[in-house]
Tab-separated table of C-alpha atoms in Angstrom:
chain	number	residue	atom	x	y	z
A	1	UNK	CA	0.000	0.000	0.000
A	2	UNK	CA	1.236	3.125	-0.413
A	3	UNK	CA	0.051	5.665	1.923
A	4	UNK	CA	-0.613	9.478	1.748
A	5	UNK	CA	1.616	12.061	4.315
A	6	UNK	CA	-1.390	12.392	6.153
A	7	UNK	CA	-2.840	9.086	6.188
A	8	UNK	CA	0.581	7.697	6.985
A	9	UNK	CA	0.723	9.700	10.292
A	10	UNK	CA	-2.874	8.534	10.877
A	11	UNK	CA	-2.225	5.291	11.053
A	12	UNK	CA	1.758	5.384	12.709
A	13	UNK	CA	0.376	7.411	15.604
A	14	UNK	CA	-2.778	4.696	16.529
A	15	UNK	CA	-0.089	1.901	16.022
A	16	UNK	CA	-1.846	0.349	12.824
A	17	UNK	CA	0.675	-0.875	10.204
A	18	UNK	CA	1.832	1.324	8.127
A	19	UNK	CA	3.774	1.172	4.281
A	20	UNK	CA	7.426	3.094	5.551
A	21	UNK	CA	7.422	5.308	8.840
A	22	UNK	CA	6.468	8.919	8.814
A	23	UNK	CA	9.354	11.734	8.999
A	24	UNK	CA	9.889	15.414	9.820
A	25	UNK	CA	12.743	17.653	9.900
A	26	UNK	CA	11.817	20.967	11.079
A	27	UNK	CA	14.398	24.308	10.954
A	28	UNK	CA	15.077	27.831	12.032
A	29	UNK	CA	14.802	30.308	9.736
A	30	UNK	CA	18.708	30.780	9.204
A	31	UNK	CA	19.146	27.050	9.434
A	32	UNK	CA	16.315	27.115	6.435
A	33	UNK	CA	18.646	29.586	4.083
A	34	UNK	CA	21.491	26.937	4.922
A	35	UNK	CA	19.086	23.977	3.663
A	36	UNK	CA	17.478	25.603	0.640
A	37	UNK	CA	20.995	26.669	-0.876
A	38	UNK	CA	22.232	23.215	0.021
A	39	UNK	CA	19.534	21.237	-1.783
A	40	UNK	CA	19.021	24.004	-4.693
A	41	UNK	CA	15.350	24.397	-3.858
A	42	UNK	CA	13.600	27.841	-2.892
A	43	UNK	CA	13.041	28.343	0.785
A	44	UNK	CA	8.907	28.015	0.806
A	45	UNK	CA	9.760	23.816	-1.002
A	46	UNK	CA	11.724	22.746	1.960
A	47	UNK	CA	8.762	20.982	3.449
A	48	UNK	CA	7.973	19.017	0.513
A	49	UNK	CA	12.042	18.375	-0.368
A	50	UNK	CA	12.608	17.607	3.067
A	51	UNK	CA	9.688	14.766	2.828
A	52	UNK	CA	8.059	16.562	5.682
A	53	UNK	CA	4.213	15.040	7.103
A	54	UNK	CA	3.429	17.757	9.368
A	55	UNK	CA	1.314	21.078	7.984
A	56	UNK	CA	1.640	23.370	11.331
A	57	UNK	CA	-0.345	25.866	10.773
A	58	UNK	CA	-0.330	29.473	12.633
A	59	UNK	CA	-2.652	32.499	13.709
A	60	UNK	CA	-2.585	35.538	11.555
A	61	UNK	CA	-1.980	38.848	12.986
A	62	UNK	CA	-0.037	41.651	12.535
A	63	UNK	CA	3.848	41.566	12.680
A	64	UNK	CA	5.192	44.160	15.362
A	65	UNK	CA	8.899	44.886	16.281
A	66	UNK	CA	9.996	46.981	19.180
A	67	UNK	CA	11.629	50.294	18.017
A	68	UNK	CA	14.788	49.287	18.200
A	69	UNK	CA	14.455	46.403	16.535
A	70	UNK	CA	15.716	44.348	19.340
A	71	UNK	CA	12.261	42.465	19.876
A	72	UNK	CA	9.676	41.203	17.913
A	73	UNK	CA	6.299	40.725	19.621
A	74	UNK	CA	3.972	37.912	19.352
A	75	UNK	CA	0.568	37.634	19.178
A	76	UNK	CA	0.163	37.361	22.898
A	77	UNK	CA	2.579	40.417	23.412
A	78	UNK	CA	5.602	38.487	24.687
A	79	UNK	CA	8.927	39.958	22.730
A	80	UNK	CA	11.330	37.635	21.592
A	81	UNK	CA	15.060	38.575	20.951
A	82	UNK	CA	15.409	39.442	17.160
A	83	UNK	CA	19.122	38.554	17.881
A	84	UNK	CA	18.646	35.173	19.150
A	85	UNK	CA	18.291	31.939	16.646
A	86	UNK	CA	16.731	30.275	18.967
A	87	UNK	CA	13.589	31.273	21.365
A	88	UNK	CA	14.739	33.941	23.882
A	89	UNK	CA	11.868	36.117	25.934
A	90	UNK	CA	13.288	39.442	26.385
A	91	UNK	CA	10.360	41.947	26.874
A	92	UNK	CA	7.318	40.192	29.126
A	93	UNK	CA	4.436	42.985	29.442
A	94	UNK	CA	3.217	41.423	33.214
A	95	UNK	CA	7.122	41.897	34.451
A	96	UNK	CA	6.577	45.184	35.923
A	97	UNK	CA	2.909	45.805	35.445
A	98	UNK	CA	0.996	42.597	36.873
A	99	UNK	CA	-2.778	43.604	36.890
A	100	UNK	CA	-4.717	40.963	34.846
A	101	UNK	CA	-7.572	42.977	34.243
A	102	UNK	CA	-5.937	45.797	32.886
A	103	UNK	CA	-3.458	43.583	30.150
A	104	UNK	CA	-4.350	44.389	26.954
A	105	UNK	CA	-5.411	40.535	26.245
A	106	UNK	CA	-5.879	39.058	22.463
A	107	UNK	CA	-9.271	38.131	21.310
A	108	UNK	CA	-9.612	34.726	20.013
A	109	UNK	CA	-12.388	35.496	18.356
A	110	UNK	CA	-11.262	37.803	16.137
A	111	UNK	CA	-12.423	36.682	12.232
A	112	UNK	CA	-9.065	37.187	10.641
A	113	UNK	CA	-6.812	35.280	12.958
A	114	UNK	CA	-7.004	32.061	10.698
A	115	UNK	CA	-7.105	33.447	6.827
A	116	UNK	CA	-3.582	32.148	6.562
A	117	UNK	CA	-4.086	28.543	8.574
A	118	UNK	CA	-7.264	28.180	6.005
A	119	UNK	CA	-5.270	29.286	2.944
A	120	UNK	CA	-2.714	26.397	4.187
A	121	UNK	CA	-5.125	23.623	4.707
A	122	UNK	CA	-7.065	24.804	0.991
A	123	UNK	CA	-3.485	24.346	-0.782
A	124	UNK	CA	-2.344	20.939	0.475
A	125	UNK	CA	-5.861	19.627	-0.250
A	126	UNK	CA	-5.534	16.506	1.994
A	127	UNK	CA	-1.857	15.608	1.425
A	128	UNK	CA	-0.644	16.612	5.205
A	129	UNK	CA	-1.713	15.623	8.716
A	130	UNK	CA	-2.564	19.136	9.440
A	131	UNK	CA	-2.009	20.548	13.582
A	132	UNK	CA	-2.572	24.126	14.751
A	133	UNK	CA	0.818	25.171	16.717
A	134	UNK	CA	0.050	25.876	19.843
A	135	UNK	CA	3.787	26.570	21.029
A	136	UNK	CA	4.433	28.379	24.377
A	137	UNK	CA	0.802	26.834	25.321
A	138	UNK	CA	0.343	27.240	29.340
A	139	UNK	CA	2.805	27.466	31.623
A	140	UNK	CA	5.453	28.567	29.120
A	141	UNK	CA	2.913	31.282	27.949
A	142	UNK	CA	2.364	32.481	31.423
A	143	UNK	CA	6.035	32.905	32.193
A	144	UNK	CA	6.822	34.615	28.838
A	145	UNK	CA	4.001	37.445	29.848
A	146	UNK	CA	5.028	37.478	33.719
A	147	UNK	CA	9.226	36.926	33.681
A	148	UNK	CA	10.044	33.523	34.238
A	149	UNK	CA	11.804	34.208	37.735
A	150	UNK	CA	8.550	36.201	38.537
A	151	UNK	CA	6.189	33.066	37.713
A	152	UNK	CA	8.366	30.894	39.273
A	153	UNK	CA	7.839	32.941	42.407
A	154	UNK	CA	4.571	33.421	41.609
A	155	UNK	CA	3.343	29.704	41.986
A	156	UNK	CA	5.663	29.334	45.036
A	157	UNK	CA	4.256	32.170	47.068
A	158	UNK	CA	0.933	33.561	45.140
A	159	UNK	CA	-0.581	30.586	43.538
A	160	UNK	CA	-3.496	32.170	43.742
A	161	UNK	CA	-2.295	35.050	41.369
A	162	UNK	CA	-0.802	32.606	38.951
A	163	UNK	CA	-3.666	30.150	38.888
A	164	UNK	CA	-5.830	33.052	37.672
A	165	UNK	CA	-2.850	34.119	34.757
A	166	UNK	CA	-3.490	30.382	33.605
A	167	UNK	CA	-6.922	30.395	33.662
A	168	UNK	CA	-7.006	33.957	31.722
A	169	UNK	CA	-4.620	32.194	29.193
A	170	UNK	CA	-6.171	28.903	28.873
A	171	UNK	CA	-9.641	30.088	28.382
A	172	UNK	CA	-8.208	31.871	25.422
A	173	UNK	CA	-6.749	28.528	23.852
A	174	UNK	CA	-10.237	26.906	24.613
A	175	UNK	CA	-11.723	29.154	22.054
A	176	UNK	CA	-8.891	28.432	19.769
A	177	UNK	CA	-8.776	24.657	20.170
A	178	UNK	CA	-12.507	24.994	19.239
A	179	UNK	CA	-12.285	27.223	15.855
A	180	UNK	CA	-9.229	25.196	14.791
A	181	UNK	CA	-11.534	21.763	15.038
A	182	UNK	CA	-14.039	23.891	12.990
A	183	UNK	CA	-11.663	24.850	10.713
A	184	UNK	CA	-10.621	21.023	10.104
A	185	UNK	CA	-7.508	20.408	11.346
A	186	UNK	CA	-6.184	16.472	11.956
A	187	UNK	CA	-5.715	16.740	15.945
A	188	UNK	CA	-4.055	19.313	18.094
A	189	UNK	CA	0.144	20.221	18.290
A	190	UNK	CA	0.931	21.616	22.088
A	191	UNK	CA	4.364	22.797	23.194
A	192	UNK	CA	4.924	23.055	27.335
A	193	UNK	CA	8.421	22.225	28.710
A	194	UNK	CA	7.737	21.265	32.494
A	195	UNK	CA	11.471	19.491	32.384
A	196	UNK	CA	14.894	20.612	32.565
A	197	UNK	CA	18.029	17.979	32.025
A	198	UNK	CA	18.293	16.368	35.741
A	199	UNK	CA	14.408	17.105	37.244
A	200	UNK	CA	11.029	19.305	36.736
A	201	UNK	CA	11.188	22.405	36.666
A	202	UNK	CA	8.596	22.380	39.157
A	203	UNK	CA	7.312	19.818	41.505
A	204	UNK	CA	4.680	17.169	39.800
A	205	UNK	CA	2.248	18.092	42.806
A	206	UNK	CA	2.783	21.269	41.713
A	207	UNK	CA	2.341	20.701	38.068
A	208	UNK	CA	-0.704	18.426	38.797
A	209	UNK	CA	-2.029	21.825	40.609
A	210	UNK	CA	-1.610	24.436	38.782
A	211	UNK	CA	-1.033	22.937	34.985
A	212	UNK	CA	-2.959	19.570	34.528
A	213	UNK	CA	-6.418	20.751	35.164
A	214	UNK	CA	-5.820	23.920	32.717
A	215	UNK	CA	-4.091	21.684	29.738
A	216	UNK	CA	-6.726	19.468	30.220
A	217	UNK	CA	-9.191	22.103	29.022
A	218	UNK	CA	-7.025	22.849	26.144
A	219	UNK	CA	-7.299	19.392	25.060
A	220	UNK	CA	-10.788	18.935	25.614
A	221	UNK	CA	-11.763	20.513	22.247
A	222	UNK	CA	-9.882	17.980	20.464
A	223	UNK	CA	-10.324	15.179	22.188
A	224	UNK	CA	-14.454	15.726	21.734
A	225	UNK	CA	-14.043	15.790	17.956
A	226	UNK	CA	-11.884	12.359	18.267
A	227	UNK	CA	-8.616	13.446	17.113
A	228	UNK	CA	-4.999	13.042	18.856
A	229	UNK	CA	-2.792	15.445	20.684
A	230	UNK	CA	0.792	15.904	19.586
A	231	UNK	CA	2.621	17.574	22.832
A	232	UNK	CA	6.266	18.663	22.434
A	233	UNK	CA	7.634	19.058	26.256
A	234	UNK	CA	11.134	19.411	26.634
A	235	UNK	CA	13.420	17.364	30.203
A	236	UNK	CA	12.576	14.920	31.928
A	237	UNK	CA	8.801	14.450	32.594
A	238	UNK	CA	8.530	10.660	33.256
A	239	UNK	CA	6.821	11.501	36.242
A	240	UNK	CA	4.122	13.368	34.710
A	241	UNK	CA	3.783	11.264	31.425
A	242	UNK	CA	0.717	8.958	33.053
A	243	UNK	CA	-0.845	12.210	33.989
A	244	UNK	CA	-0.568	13.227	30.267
A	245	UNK	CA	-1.594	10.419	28.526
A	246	UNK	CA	-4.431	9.948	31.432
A	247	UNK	CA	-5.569	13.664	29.968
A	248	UNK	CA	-5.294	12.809	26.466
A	249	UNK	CA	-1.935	12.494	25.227
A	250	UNK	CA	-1.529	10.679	21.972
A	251	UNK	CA	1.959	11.624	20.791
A	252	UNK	CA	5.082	12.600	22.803
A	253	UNK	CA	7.666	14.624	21.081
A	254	UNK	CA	10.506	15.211	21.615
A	255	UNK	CA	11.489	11.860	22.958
A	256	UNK	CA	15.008	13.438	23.585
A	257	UNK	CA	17.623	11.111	24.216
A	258	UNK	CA	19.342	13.000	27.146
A	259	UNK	CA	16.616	12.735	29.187
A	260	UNK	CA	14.434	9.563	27.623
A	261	UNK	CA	14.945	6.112	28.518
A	262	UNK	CA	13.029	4.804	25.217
A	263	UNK	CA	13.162	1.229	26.613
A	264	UNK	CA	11.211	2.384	29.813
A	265	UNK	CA	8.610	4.360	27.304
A	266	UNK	CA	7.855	1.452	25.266
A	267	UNK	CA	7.984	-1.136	28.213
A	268	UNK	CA	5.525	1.378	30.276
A	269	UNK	CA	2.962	2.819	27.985
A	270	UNK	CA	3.356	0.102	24.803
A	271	UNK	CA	0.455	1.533	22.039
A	272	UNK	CA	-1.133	3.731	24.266
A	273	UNK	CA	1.369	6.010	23.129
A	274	UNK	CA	3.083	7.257	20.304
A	275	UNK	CA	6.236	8.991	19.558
A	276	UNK	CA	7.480	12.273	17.145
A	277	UNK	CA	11.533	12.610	17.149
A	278	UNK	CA	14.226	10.499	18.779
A	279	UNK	CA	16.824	12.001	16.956
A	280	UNK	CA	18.906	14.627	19.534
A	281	UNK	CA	19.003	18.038	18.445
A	282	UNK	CA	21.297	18.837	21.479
A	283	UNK	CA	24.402	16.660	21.110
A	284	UNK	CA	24.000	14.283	17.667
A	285	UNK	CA	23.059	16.609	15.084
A	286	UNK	CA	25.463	19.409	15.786
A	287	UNK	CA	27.996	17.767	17.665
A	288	UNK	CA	28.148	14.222	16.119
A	289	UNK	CA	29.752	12.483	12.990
A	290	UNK	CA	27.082	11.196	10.218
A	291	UNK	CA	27.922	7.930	12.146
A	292	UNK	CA	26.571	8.704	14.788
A	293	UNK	CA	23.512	10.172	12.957
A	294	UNK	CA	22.710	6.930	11.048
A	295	UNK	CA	23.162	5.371	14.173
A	296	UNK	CA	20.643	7.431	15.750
A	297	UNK	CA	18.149	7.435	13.614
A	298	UNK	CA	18.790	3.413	14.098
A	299	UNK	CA	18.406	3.591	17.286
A	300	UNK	CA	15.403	5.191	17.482
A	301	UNK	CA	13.213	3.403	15.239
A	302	UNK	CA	14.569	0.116	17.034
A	303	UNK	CA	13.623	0.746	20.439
A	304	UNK	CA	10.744	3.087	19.907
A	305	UNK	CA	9.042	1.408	16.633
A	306	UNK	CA	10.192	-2.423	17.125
A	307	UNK	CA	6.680	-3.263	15.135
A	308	UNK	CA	7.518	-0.325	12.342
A	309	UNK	CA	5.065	1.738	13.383
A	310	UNK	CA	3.787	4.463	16.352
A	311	UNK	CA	6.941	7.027	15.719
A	312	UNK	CA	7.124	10.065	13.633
A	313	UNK	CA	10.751	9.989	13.239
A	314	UNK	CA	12.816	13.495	13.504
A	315	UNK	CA	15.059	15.115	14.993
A	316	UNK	CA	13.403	16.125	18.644
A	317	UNK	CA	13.341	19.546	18.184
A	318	UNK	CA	13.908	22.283	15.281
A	319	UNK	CA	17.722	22.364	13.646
A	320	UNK	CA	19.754	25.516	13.997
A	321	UNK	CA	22.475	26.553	11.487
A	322	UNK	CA	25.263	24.991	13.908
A	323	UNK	CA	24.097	21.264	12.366
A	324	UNK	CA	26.745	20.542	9.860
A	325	UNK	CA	25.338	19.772	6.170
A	326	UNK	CA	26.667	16.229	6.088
A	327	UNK	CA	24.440	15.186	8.968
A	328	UNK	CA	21.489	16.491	8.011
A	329	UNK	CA	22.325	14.565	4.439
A	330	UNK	CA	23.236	11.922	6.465
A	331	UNK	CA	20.202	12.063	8.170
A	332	UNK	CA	17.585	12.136	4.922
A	333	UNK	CA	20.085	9.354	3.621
A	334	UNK	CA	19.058	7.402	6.600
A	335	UNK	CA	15.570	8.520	6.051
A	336	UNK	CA	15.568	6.929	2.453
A	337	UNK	CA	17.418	3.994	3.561
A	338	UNK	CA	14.513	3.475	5.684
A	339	UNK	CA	12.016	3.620	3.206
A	340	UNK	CA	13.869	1.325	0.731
A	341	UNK	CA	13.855	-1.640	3.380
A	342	UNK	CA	9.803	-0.781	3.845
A	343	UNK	CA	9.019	-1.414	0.021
């Protein structure tokens, strides 16, 4: 059989057998110049060069960078560092000013905010397993408004206070879970890092608190309409991954190697979860030889796909322009080597 992007990610992420495994390779925007000039394709064909399954789709609002030009703001009115490759908050609007009620919050209803997301979905007519990207979704979205030391101290000593900043926040990504369902999207994409490289960044009775109930909510929308939840959450988080899956969790990403023990995954949660990366974004692709890529990529699909199926295979988070070009070829070699021993 041979399967469409979409219908290939369909099937990988409920553990149903699949014709070759399902692969992504997402990029910063400098890595992307790297990669386009590379391959000799423009920019925008990446995805479809790359083999890529995954149409993230965003909202649509109006692009606005600080005089300066030091930050650009996002939709939410967090400022990111224009300097930065990476994600780096440098202004947060509750830092100095904390009243709730007078924050000039977005309004998910507003008509335009998916013209581009629909445009998107129109185009690929079908091809892609479509997810809304709902990056910086709770907790990271409260401390990039607040000041991460201030949330921090926030949940320590005025939970009360940041229980209602989550609530404000995740009644806003109720409303648009629910137009993105509407809009027909294939199930729902969710970054949140709770982890850092040793422990949480926050105690699980504290995460079961102040974050579960909320993220619940946000994945309510989806879950009613039957479709899965892709989560992206960064450290390790073994102690909260029954919570997650108990809430809804179809697909854990990034499955990074540092922190994952993908024996223990497989061993503890067998189909009742599935898996989106493997591939280490921290220490293999930048730092390693395209050994040590193939072997990766090896690696990954043996202990987390033994039955050739329940893994969107990628690298577990997006590349940066330190990745050397002869692992990432090495990497879509290993990709096609893949496929060859599927047909």
């Amino acid at each position: 059989m041979t399967l469409s992007h979409k219908a290939r990610v369909q099937r990988a992420i409920r553990h149903q057998p699949i014709d070759r495994l399902p692969t992504q390779i997402n990029y910063t925007g400098k890595m992307a110049t790297r990669l386009a000039t590379e391959l000799g394709v423009p920019v925008g064909d990446l995805p479809r060069r790359l083999d890529n399954h995954l149409l993230r789709v965003d909202l649509t609002y109006p692009a606005r960078v600080s005089e300066d030009g030091v930050a650009s703001f996002d939709w939410w009115g967090a400022g990111f560092d224009t300097r930065e490759e990476g994600y780096f908050v440098c202004v947060s609007p509750l830092q100095e000013t904390p009243d709730l009620d007078a924050f000039p919050w977005p309004d998910p209803n507003d008509p335009g905010l998916l013209d581009a997301a629909r445009r998107l979905i129109s185009a690929d007519s079908g091809e892609h397993f479509v997810v809304p990207n709902f990056g910086w979704a709770l907790f990271e979205r409260a401390w990039s408004l607040r000041g991460m030391v201030e949330f921090f101290m926030d949940m320590a000593g005025n939970p009360g206070y940041a229980a209602a900043l989550l609530d404000r926040i995740a009644d806003i990504q109720v409303v648009l879970a629910q137009r993105f369902v509407e809009l027909g999207v294939d199930g729902g994409y969710f970054g949140d890092d709770y982890g850092g490289q040793v422990n949480m960044l926050m105690s699980p009775a504290m995460w079961r608190t102040l974050i579960k109930p909320r993220l619940a909510r946000m994945f309510a929308p989806f879950r009613a309409a039957g479709l899965p939840i892709l989560m992206h959450t960064d450290g390790r988080v073994e102690q909260i991954l029954p919570d997650l899956v108990e809430i809804g969790l179809t697909v854990y990403n990034p499955v990074q190697p540092e922190v994952a023990d993908f024996g223990w995954l497989r061993s503890t949660f067998g189909t009742r979860l599935a898996y989106y990366g493997g591939i280490s974004t921290q220490s293999t692709m930048p730092f390693g030889t395209p050994d040590d890529v193939r072997a990766a990529v090896r690696k990954a699909v043996t202990e987390l796909a033994p039955d050739g199926t329940g893994l969107l295979i990628a690298p577990s988070h997006r590349m940066m322009s330190d990745v050397p070009l002869a692992n990432v070829e090495a990497l879509l070699a290993a990709f096609a080597e893949l496929d060859e021993e599927a047909r």
